[in-house]
Structure formats: structure tokens, C-alpha cells
Short mmCIF file of C-alpha atoms in Angstrom, two decimals:
data_model
loop_
_atom_site.label_atom_id
_atom_site.label_comp_id
_atom_site.label_asym_id
_atom_site.label_seq_id
_atom_site.Cartn_x
_atom_site.Cartn_y
_atom_site.Cartn_z
CA UNK A 141 81.75 96.39 111.61
CA UNK A 142 85.07 96.15 109.93
CA UNK A 143 86.67 93.54 107.91
CA UNK A 144 88.85 91.26 109.53
CA UNK A 145 92.17 93.42 110.78
CA UNK A 146 95.69 92.64 111.18
CA UNK A 147 96.44 95.61 113.20
CA UNK A 148 98.70 98.55 111.89
CA UNK A 149 100.64 96.17 109.66
CA UNK A 150 101.84 97.79 106.64
CA UNK A 151 104.03 96.46 103.98
CA UNK A 152 106.18 98.34 101.54
CA UNK A 153 107.33 96.49 98.38
CA UNK A 154 108.48 98.35 95.10
CA UNK A 155 105.85 101.13 94.26
CA UNK A 156 103.05 99.57 96.35
CA UNK A 157 101.96 99.50 100.41
CA UNK A 158 99.54 97.33 101.67
CA UNK A 159 97.27 98.99 104.40
CA UNK A 160 94.03 99.21 105.80
CA UNK A 161 91.78 101.96 104.30
CA UNK A 162 88.40 103.36 105.07
CA UNK A 163 85.97 102.15 102.51
CA UNK A 164 84.25 105.86 102.58
CA UNK A 165 87.48 107.08 101.32
CA UNK A 166 87.86 105.05 98.18
CA UNK A 167 86.68 106.83 95.02
CA UNK A 168 85.20 104.65 92.19
CA UNK A 169 85.29 106.44 88.93
CA UNK A 170 83.18 105.93 85.95
CA UNK A 171 84.67 103.25 84.36
CA UNK A 172 84.25 100.73 87.37
CA UNK A 173 81.86 98.13 86.59
CA UNK A 174 78.10 98.53 87.06
CA UNK A 175 77.08 95.10 87.59
CA UNK A 176 78.91 92.76 90.27
CA UNK A 177 77.06 89.37 89.37
CA UNK A 178 76.07 87.25 92.39
CA UNK A 179 78.79 88.00 95.45
CA UNK A 180 77.42 85.36 97.86
CA UNK A 181 80.55 82.91 97.29
CA UNK A 182 82.73 86.21 97.57
CA UNK A 183 81.34 87.46 100.78
CA UNK A 184 81.55 83.84 102.46
CA UNK A 185 85.04 83.61 101.51
CA UNK A 186 85.75 87.20 103.05
CA UNK A 187 84.08 86.20 106.31
CA UNK A 188 85.67 82.59 106.46
CA UNK A 189 89.25 81.77 107.63
CA UNK A 190 90.12 82.36 103.92
CA UNK A 191 89.04 85.88 104.24
CA UNK A 192 90.08 88.12 101.28
CA UNK A 193 93.44 86.53 99.57
CA UNK A 194 93.64 89.50 97.32
CA UNK A 195 93.25 93.21 98.54
CA UNK A 196 91.58 95.85 95.99
CA UNK A 197 93.98 97.90 94.39
CA UNK A 198 93.68 101.63 94.67
CA UNK A 199 96.37 104.63 93.43
CA UNK A 200 98.05 107.09 96.12
CA UNK A 201 94.81 109.22 95.98
CA UNK A 202 92.59 106.03 97.00
CA UNK A 203 90.97 105.76 93.32
CA UNK A 204 89.85 102.57 92.87
CA UNK A 205 91.93 100.68 90.06
CA UNK A 206 90.82 97.15 90.48
CA UNK A 207 88.60 94.94 92.81
CA UNK A 208 85.37 96.57 92.20
CA UNK A 209 83.91 93.21 93.05
CA UNK A 210 85.57 92.98 96.53
CA UNK A 211 84.87 96.53 97.57
CA UNK A 212 81.21 96.05 96.70
CA UNK A 213 81.19 92.56 98.65
CA UNK A 214 82.93 94.35 101.40
CA UNK A 215 80.16 97.11 101.47
CA UNK A 216 77.43 95.05 101.50
CA UNK A 217 79.01 93.18 104.68
CA UNK A 218 78.73 96.65 106.31
CA UNK A 219 82.70 96.38 106.85
CA UNK A 220 83.97 100.04 107.71
CA UNK A 221 87.97 99.26 106.45
CA UNK A 222 89.43 97.13 103.83
CA UNK A 223 92.87 96.03 102.98
CA UNK A 224 94.05 97.69 100.02
CA UNK A 225 97.29 97.51 97.91
CA UNK A 226 98.18 101.23 97.51
CA UNK A 227 99.98 101.46 94.28
CA UNK A 228 102.07 104.14 92.43
CA UNK A 229 99.99 104.83 89.23
CA UNK A 230 101.58 106.99 86.92
CA UNK A 231 98.67 107.79 84.45
CA UNK A 232 95.20 106.13 83.02
CA UNK A 233 97.29 103.98 80.78
CA UNK A 234 99.49 102.40 83.82
CA UNK A 235 96.00 102.06 85.63
CA UNK A 236 94.89 99.88 82.94
CA UNK A 237 97.41 98.11 82.64
CA UNK A 238 97.44 97.22 86.26
CA UNK A 239 93.88 95.95 86.09
CA UNK A 240 94.27 93.78 82.99
CA UNK A 241 97.30 92.01 84.64
CA UNK A 242 95.14 91.53 87.94
CA UNK A 243 92.18 90.05 85.66
CA UNK A 244 94.49 88.00 83.44
CA UNK A 245 95.67 86.39 86.94
CA UNK A 246 92.41 84.70 86.99
CA UNK A 247 91.87 80.97 85.95
CA UNK A 248 88.77 79.05 85.53
CA UNK A 249 89.21 76.04 88.06
CA UNK A 250 86.30 74.13 86.10
CA UNK A 251 88.72 73.34 83.15
#
């Protein structure tokens, strides 16, 4: 089973490319989150017409930079492939800044 597919679409912009990647090719490092919390709402969104609004972020060697919960949800949904934002990442510090920037974008909608 695969996730939603947009066909061979490849979008380019600056230092990133959006493309579909085999989940088995994505490498998860030791810094990645070990506990994902409840993924039911995320999985429901990923299967609905909303789908996955934000692709996971990987570097050019397919190391996970951000989006561990989305990746785990896709695995639990038995997807073979997932949309990724493939970024040019200069070093570990740059990867951490990308991860932090993504996490800072979140807003608690209950406030």
C-alpha cells in the first residue's frame, strides 16, 4: 500500500526538492523521537481528503531531519512511499535549525 500519489511530480525551489521516497530508504538517526504519542488523528488526516499537508524533511542522503511522527504514521498505515522535502543540509547544526524551524511553526489552536 502506498500513500497518496501525485504521480511523477517534482517541485524544485531553492535548496529543496519535493519528491516521493520509499519509506524503507529513509534513515532515522539516534536523535529521532522514540515516543510518538497518539497518532490516530494524524493517520486519519493522512487518509482523508486533507492528506498530509507537510511532507517529512530529509537530507540528500535521505536521513530524516524532521517529521518523525508523520513518518511513523505512514509506516503504521503500511504505506510504501511518502512525500519528502529533500533539503540540502550543510551540517548537523543546519539540520537542527531546520528541525527547530519546523517545530516553531506549530500553533496550539485551542488558545
